[in-house]
mmCIF file of C-alpha atoms and ligand atoms in Angstrom:
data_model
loop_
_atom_site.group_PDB
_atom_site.id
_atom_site.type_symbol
_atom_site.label_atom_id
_atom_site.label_comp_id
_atom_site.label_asym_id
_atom_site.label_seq_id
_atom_site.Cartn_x
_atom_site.Cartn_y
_atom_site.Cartn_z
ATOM 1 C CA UNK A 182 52.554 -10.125 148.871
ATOM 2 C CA UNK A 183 49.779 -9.688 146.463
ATOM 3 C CA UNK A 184 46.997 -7.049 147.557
ATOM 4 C CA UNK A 185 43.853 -9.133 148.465
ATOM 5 C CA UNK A 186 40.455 -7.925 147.642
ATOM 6 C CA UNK A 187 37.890 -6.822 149.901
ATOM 7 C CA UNK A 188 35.021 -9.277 149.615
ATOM 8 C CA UNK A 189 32.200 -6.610 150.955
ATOM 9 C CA UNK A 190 31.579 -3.529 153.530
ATOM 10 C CA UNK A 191 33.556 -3.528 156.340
ATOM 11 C CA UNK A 192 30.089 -4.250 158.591
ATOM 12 C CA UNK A 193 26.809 -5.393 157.453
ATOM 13 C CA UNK A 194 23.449 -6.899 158.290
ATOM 14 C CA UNK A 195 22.958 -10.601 156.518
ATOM 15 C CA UNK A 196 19.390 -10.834 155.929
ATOM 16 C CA UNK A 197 19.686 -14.543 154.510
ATOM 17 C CA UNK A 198 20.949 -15.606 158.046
ATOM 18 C CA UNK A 199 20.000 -12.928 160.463
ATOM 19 C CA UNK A 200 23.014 -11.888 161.716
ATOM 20 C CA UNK A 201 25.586 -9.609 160.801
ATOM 21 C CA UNK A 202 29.032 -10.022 158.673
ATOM 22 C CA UNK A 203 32.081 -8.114 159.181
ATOM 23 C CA UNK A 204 35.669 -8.031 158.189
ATOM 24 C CA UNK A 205 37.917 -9.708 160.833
ATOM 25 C CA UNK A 206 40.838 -6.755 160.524
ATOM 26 C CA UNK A 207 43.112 -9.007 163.106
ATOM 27 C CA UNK A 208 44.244 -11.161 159.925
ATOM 28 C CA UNK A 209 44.968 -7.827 157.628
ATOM 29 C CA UNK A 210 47.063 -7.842 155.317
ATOM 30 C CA UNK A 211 47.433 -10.824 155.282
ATOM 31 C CA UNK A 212 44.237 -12.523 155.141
ATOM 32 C CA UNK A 213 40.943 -10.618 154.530
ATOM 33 C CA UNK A 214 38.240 -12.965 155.783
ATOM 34 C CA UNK A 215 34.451 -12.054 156.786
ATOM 35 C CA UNK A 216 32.924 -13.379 159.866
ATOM 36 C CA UNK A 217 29.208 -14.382 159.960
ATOM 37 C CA UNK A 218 28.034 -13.374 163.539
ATOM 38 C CA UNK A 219 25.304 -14.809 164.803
ATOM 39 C CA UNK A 220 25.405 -14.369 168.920
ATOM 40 C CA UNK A 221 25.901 -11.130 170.749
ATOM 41 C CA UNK A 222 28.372 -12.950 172.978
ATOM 42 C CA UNK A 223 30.186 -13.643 169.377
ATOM 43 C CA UNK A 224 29.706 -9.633 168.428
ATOM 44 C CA UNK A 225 31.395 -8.357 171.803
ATOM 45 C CA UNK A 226 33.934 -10.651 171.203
ATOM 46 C CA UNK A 227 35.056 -9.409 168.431
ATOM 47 C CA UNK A 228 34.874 -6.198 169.860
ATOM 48 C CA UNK A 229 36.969 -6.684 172.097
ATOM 49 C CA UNK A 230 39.407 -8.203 170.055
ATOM 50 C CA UNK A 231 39.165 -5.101 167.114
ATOM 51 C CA UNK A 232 38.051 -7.533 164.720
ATOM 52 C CA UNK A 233 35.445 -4.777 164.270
ATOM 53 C CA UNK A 234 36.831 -1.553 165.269
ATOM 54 C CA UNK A 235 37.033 2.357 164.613
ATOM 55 C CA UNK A 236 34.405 4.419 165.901
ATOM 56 C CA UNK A 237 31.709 5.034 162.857
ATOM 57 C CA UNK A 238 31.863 0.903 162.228
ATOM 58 C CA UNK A 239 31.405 0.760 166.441
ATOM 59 C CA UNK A 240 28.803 2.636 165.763
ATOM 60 C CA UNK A 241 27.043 0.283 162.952
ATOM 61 C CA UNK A 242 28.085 -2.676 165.456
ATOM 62 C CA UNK A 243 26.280 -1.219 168.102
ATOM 63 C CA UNK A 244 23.254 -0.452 166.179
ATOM 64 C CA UNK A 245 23.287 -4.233 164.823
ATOM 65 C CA UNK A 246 24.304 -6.074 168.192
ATOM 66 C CA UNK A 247 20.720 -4.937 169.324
ATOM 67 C CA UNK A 248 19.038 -5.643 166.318
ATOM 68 C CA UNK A 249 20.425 -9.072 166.936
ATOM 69 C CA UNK A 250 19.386 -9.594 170.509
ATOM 70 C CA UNK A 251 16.399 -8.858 169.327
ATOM 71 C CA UNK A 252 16.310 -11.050 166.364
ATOM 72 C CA UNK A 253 17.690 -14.126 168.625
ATOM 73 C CA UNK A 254 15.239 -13.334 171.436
ATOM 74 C CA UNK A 255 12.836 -16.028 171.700
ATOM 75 C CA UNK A 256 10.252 -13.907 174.357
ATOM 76 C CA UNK A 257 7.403 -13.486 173.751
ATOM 77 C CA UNK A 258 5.852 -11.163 176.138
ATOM 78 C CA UNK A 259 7.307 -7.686 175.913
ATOM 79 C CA UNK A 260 8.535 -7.067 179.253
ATOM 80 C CA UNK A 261 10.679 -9.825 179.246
ATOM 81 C CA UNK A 262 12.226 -9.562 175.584
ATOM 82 C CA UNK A 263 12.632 -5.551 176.415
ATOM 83 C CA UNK A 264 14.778 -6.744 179.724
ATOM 84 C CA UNK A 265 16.318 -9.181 177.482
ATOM 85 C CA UNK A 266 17.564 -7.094 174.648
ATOM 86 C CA UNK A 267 18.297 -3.934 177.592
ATOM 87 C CA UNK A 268 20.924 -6.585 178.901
ATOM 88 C CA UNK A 269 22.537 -7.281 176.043
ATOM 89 C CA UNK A 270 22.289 -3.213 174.907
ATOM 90 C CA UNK A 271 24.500 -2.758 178.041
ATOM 91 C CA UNK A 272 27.008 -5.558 177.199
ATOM 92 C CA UNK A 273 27.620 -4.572 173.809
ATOM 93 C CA UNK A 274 27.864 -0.996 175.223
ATOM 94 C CA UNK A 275 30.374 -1.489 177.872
ATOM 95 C CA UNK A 276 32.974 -3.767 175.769
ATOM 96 C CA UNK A 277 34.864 -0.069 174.611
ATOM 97 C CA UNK A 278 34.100 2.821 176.981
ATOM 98 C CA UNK A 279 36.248 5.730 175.005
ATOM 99 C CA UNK A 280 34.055 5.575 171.896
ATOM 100 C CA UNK A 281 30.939 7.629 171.741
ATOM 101 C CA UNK A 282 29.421 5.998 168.894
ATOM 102 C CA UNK A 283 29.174 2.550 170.088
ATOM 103 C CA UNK A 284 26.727 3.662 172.649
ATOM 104 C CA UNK A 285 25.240 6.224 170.426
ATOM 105 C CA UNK A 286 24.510 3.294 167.665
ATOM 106 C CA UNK A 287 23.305 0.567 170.706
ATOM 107 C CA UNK A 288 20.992 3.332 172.305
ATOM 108 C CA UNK A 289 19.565 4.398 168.685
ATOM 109 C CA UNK A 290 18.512 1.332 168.168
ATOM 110 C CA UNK A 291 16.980 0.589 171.419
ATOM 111 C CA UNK A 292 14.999 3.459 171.600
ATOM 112 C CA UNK A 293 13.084 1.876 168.022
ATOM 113 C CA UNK A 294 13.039 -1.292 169.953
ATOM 114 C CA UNK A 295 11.373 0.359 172.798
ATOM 115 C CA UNK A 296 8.700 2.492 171.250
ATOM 116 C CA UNK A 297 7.463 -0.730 169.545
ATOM 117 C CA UNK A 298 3.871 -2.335 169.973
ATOM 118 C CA UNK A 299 5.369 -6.301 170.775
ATOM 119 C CA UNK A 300 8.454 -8.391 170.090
ATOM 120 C CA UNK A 301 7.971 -9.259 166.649
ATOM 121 C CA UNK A 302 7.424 -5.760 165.449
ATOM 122 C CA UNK A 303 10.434 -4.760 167.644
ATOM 123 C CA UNK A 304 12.833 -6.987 165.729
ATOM 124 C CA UNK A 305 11.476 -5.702 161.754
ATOM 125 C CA UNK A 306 11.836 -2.591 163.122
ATOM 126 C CA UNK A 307 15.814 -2.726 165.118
ATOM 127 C CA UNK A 308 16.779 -4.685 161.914
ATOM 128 C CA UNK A 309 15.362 -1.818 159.476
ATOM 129 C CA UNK A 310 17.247 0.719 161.972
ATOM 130 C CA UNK A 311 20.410 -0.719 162.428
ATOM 131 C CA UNK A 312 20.726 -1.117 158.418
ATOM 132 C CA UNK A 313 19.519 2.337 157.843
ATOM 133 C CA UNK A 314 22.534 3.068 160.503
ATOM 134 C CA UNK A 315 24.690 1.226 157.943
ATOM 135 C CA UNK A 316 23.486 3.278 155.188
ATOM 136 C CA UNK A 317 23.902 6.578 156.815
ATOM 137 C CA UNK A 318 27.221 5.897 157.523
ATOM 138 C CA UNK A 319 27.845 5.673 153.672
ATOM 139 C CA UNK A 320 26.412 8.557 153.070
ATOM 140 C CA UNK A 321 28.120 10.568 155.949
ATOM 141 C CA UNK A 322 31.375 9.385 155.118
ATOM 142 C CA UNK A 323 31.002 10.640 151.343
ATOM 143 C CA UNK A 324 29.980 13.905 152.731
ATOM 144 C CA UNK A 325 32.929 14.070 155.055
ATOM 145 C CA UNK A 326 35.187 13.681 152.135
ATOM 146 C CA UNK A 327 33.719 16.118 149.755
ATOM 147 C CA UNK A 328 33.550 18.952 152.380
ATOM 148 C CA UNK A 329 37.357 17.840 153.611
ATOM 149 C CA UNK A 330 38.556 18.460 150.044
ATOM 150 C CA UNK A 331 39.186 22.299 150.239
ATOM 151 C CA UNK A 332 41.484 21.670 152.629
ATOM 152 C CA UNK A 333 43.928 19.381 151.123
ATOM 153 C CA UNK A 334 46.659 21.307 148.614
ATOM 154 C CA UNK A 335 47.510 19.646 145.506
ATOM 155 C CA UNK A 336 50.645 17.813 145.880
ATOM 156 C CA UNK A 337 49.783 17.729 149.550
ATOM 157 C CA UNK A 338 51.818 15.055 152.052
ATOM 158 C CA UNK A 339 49.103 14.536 154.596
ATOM 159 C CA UNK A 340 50.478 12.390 157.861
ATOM 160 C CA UNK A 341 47.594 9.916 159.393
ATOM 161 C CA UNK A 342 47.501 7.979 162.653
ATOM 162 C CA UNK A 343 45.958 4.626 163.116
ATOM 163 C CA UNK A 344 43.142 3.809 160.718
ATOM 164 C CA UNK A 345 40.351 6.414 160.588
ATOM 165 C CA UNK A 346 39.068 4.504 156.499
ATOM 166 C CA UNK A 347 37.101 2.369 154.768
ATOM 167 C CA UNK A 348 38.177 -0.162 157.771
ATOM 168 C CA UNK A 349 36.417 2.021 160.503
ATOM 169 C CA UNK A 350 33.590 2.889 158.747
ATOM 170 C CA UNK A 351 31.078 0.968 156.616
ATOM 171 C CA UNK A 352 32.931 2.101 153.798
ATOM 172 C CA UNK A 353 34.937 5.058 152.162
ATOM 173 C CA UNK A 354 36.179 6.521 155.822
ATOM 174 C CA UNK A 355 36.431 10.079 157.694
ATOM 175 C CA UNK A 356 39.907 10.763 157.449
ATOM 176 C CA UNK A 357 40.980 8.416 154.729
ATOM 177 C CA UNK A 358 37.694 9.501 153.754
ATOM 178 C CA UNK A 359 38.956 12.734 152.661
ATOM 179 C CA UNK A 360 42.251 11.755 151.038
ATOM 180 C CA UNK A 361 40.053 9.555 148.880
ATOM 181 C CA UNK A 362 37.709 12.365 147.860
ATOM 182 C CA UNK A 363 40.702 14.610 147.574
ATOM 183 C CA UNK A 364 42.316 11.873 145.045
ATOM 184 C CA UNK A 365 39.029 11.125 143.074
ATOM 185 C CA UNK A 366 39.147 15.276 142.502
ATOM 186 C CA UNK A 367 42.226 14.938 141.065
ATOM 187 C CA UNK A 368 44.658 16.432 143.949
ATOM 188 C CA UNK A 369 48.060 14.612 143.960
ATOM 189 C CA UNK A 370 48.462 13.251 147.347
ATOM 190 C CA UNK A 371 50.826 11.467 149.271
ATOM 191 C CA UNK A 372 49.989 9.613 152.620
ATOM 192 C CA UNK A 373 52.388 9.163 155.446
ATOM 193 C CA UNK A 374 50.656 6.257 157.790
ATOM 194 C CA UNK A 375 52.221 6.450 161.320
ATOM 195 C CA UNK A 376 52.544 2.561 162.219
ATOM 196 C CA UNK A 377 50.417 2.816 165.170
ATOM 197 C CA UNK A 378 51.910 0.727 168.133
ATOM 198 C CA UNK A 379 50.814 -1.468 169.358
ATOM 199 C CA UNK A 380 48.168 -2.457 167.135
ATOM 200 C CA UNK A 381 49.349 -1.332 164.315
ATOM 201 C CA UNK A 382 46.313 -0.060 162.806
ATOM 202 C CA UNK A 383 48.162 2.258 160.610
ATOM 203 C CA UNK A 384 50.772 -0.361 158.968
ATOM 204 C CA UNK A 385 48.488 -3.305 158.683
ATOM 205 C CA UNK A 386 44.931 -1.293 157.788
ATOM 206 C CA UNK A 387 45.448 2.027 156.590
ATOM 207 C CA UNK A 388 48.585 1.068 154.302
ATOM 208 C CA UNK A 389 46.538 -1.833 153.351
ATOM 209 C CA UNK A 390 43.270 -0.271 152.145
ATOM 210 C CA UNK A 391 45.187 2.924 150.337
ATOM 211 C CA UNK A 392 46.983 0.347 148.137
ATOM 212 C CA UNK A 393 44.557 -1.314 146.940
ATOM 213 C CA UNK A 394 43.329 2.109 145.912
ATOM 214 C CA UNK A 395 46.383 2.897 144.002
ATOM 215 C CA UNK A 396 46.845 5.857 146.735
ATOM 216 C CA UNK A 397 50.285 6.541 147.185
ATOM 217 C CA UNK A 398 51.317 5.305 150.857
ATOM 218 C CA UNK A 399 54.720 5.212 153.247
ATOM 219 C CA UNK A 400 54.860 3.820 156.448
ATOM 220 C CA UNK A 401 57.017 4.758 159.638
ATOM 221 C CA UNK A 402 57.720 4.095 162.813
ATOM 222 C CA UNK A 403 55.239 6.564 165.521
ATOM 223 C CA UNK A 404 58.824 7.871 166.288
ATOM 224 C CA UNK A 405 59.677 9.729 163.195
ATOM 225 C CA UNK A 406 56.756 11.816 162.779
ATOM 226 C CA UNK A 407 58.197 14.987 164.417
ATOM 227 C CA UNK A 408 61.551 14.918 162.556
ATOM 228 C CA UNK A 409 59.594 14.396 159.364
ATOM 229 C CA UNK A 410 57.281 17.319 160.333
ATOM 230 C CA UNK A 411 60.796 19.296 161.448
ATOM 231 C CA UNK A 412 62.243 18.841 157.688
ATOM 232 C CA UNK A 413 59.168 20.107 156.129
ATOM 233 C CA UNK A 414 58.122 16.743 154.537
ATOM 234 C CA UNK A 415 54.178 17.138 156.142
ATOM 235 C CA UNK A 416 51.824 19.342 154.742
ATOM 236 C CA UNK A 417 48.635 18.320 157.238
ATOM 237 C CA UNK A 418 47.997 16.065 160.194
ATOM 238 C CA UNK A 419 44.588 14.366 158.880
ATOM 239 C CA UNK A 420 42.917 11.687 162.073
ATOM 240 C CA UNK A 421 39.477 10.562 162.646
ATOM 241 C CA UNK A 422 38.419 10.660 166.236
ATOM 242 C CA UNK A 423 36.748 8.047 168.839
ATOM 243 C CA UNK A 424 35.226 11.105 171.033
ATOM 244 C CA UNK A 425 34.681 14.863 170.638
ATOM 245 C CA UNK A 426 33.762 16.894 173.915
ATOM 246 C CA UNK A 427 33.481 20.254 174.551
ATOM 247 C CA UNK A 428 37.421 20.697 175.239
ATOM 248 C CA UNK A 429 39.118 17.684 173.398
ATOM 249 C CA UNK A 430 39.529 15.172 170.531
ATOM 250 C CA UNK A 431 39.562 11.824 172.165
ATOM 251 C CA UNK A 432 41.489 9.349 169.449
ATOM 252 C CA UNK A 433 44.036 6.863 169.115
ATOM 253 C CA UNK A 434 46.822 6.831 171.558
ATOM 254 C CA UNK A 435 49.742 9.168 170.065
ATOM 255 C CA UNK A 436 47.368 11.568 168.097
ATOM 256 C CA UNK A 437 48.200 13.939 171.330
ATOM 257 C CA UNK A 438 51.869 13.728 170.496
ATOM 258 C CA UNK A 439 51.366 14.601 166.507
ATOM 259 C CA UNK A 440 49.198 17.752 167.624
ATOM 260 C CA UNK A 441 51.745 18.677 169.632
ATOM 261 C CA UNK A 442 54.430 18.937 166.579
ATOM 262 C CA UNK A 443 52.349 19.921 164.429
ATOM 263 C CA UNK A 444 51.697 22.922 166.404
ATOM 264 C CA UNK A 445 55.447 23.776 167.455
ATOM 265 C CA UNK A 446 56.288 23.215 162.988
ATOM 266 C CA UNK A 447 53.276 25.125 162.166
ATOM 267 C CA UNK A 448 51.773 22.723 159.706
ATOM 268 C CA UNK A 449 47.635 22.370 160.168
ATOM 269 C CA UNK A 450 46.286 19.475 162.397
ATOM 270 C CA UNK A 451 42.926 18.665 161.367
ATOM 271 C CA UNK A 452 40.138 15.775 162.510
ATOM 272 C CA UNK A 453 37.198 14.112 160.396
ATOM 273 C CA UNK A 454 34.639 12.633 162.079
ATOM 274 C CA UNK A 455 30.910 12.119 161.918
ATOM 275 C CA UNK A 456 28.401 14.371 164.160
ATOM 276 C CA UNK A 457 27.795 10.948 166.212
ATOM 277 C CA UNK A 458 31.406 11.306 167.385
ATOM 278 C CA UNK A 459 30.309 14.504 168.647
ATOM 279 C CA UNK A 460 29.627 14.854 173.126
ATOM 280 C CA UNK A 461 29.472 18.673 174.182
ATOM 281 C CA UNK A 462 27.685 17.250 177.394
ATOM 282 C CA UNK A 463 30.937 15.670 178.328
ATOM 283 C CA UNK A 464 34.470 17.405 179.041
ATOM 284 C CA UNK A 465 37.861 15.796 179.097
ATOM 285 C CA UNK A 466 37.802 14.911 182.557
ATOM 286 C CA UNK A 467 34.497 12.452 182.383
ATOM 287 C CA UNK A 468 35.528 10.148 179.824
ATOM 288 C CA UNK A 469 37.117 6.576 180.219
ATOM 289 C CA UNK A 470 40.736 5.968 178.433
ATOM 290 C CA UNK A 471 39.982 2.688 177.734
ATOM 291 C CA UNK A 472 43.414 0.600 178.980
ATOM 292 C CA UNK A 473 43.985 -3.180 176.943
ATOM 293 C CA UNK A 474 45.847 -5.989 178.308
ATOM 294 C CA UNK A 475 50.045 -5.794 178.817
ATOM 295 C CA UNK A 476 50.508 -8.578 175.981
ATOM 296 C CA UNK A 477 49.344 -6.556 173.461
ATOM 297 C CA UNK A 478 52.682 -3.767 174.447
ATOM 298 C CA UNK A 479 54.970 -6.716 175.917
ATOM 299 C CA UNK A 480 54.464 -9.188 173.191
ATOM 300 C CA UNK A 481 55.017 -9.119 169.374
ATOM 301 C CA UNK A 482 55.603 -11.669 166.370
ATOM 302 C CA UNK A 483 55.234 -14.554 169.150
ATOM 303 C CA UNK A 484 58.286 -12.644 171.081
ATOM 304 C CA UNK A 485 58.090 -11.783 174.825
ATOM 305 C CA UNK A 486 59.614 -7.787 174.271
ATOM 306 C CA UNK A 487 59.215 -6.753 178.135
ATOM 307 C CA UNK A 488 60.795 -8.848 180.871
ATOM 308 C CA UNK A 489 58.050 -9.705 183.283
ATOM 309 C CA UNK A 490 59.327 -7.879 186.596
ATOM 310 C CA UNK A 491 58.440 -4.609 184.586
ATOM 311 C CA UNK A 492 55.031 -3.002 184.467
ATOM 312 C CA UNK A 493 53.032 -1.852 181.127
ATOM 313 C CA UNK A 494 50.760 0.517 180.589
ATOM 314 C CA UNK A 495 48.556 0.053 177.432
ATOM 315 C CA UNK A 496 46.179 3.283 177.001
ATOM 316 C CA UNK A 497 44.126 2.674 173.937
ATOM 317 C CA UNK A 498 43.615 6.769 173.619
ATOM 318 C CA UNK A 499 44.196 9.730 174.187
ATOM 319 C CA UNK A 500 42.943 13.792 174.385
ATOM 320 C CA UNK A 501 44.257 16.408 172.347
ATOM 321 C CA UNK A 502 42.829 19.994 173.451
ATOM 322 C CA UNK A 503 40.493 21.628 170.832
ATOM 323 C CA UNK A 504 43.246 24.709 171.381
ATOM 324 C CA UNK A 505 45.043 22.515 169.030
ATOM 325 C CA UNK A 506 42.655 21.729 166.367
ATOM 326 C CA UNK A 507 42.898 23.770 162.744
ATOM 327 C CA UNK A 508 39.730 22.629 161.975
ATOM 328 C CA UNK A 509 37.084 19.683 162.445
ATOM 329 C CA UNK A 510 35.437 18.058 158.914
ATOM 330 C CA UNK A 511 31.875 16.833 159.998
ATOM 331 C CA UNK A 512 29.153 16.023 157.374
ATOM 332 C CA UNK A 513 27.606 19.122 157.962
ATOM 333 C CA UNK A 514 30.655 21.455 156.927
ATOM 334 C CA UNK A 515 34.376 22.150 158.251
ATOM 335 C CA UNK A 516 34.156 23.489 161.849
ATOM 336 C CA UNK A 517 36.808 26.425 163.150
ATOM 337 C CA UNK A 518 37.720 27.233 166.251
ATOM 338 C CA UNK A 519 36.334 28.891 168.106
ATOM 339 C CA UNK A 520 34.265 25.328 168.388
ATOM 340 C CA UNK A 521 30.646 25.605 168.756
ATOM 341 C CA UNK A 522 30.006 22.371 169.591
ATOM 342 C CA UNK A 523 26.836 22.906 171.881
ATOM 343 C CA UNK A 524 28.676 22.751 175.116
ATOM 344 C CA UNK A 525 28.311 25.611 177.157
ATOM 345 C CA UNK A 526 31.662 27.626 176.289
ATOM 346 C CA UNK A 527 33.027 28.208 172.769
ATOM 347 C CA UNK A 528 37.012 26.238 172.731
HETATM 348 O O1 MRU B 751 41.268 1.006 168.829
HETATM 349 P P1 MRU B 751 40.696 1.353 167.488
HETATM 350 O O2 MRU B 751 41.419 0.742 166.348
HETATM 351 O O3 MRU B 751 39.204 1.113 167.437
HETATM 352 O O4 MRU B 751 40.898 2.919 167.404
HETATM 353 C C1 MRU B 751 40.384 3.604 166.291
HETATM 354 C C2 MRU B 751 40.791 5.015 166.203
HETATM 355 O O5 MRU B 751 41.402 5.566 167.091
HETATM 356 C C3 MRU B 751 40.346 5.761 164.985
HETATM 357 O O6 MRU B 751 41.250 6.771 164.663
HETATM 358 C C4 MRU B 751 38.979 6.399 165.272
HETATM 359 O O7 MRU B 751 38.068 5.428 165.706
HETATM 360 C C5 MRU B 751 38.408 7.085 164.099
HETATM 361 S S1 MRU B 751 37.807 5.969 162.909
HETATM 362 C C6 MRU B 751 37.066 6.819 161.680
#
């Protein structure tokens, strides 16, 4: 199958049409087609569906899906466009609970919308934010990358889990983010992209985008990860993350299990993620593991895999302990333990 080309960011604001365009990442690799989005009922639908997905691009989704209340508002008295656009703010929010930045990108862009004089100057200003948002996320990402360098060896194998690149970001990525900086220095690398059930994120989007890079890419099964890590074939763990707290990484379900390994083969497990990821207010025990629908575990390539008189469980996430964390590559620098991360005790 020939590599297709990406067309444009993974999320952006469409100024001709006011709305915004992202990349539907159901149809990777097979098709890469952009959706124009021009209803927040559209937006959360393809939310929910991880057409847009990954926490920083949540993030820029967030930030637009008010801007476009806002835009499609026709009040004009401020009370009732405010109540307006607060409803939608709290749809959009609620569609994934375990990322931070989906709220933290829906509330930024509120609070413009709220300090403004009237409607109209509302929705100049939520548009100007939530493509600033897009912007920033550019910017971070490259940042990410560069500082994330010093820890990848030449000639490194680094193992990944689900897609934490260009695909979850606006562009460039946090993890992938710093295998790409790490290439563009000229470090050899090699990527190992767990699969990612059930979704397979990994397989479908991270193998997808590194090709098309010319980065060198395998994919396996979730299941082989510890053997590979047993016979020395990993150098690093490398994720992104959906949630930081004071006490744990909150990312995609399995990450837990290659921390795990990693520690017991004593090979460095490291996460890249934006400061927005970051929540030292909240601790493991307060945050929502968001749980998805049993077809997505019991069906697969249009075949039923799980007989129906058996249950499913289908956690989206899950926590790894900071105890377990080499070291966390924000924009701002690489973090060590112990992790600072302005909660009240140092992990
Ligand atoms: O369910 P998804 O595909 O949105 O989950 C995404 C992840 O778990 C990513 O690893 C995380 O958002 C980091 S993206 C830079």
């Amino acid at each position: 199958m020939a590599v297709p080309e990406v067309p444009e960011p993974t999320i952006s604001w469409d100024r001709e049409s006011g709305g915004i365009r992202f990349i539907d990442q159901t149809l990777l690799p097979e098709r890469c087609e952009v959706v124009s989005c021009g209803t927040v009922e559209r937006l959360i639908h393809g939310i929910s569906r991880l057409e847009v997905r990954g926490a920083p691009a949540l993030g820029v989704a967030g930030g637009m899906g008010v801007a476009l209340a806002a835009v499609k508002s026709r009040a004009t008295m401020r009370d009732a466009f405010l109540r307006e656009v607060e409803k939608a703010a709290a749809g959009i929010a609620a569609t994934r609970p375990t990322a931070v930045n989906l709220s933290w990108g829906v509330n930024r862009v509120l609070a413009r919308v709220r300090e403004a004089p009237d409607p109209a100057e509302a929705r100049r200003i939520a548009v100007e934010e939530a493509v600033a948002m897009a912007e920033e996320d550019r910017a971070t990402c490259m940042r990410i990358g560069d500082n994330g360098i010093e820890l990848v060896p030449d000639g490194a194998t680094i193992l990944t889990h689900c897609n934490a690149g260009a695909l979850a970001c606006t562009e460039w990525g946090t993890a992938l983010g710093v295998v790409r900086s790490a290439a563009r220095a000229g470090r050899r690398v090699t990527v190992i992209a767990c699969e990612t059930r059930p979704l397979f994120q990994g397989a479908r989007l991270t193998a997808w985008e590194l090709s098309r890079d010319g980065i060198d890419v395998t994919v396996i099964a979730d299941g082989s990860a510890a053997f590979l890590m047993r016979r020395g074939e990993i150098s690093l763990v490398l994720v992104g993350a959906d949630r930081i707290t004071r006490d744990a990484v909150f990312n995609k379900i399995g990450t837990y299990m290659h921390a795990v390994c990693a520690r017991h083969h004593g090979i460095p497990f490291y996460v890249a993620a934006p400061r927005s990821t970051l929540d030292p207010g909240s601790g493991e025990e307060g945050v929502i593991i968001e749980e998805r629908e049993r077809n997505e575990v019991s069906r697969c390539g249009g075949r039923t895999l799980v007989p129906d008189e058996a249950r499913v469980r289908n956690l989206a996430f899950d926590a790894t302990p900071l105890s377990l964390v080499s070291a966390i590559i924000t924009e701002d620098g690489v973090l060590r333990p112990p992790y600072h991360l302005g909660g009240e005790k140092p992990v």
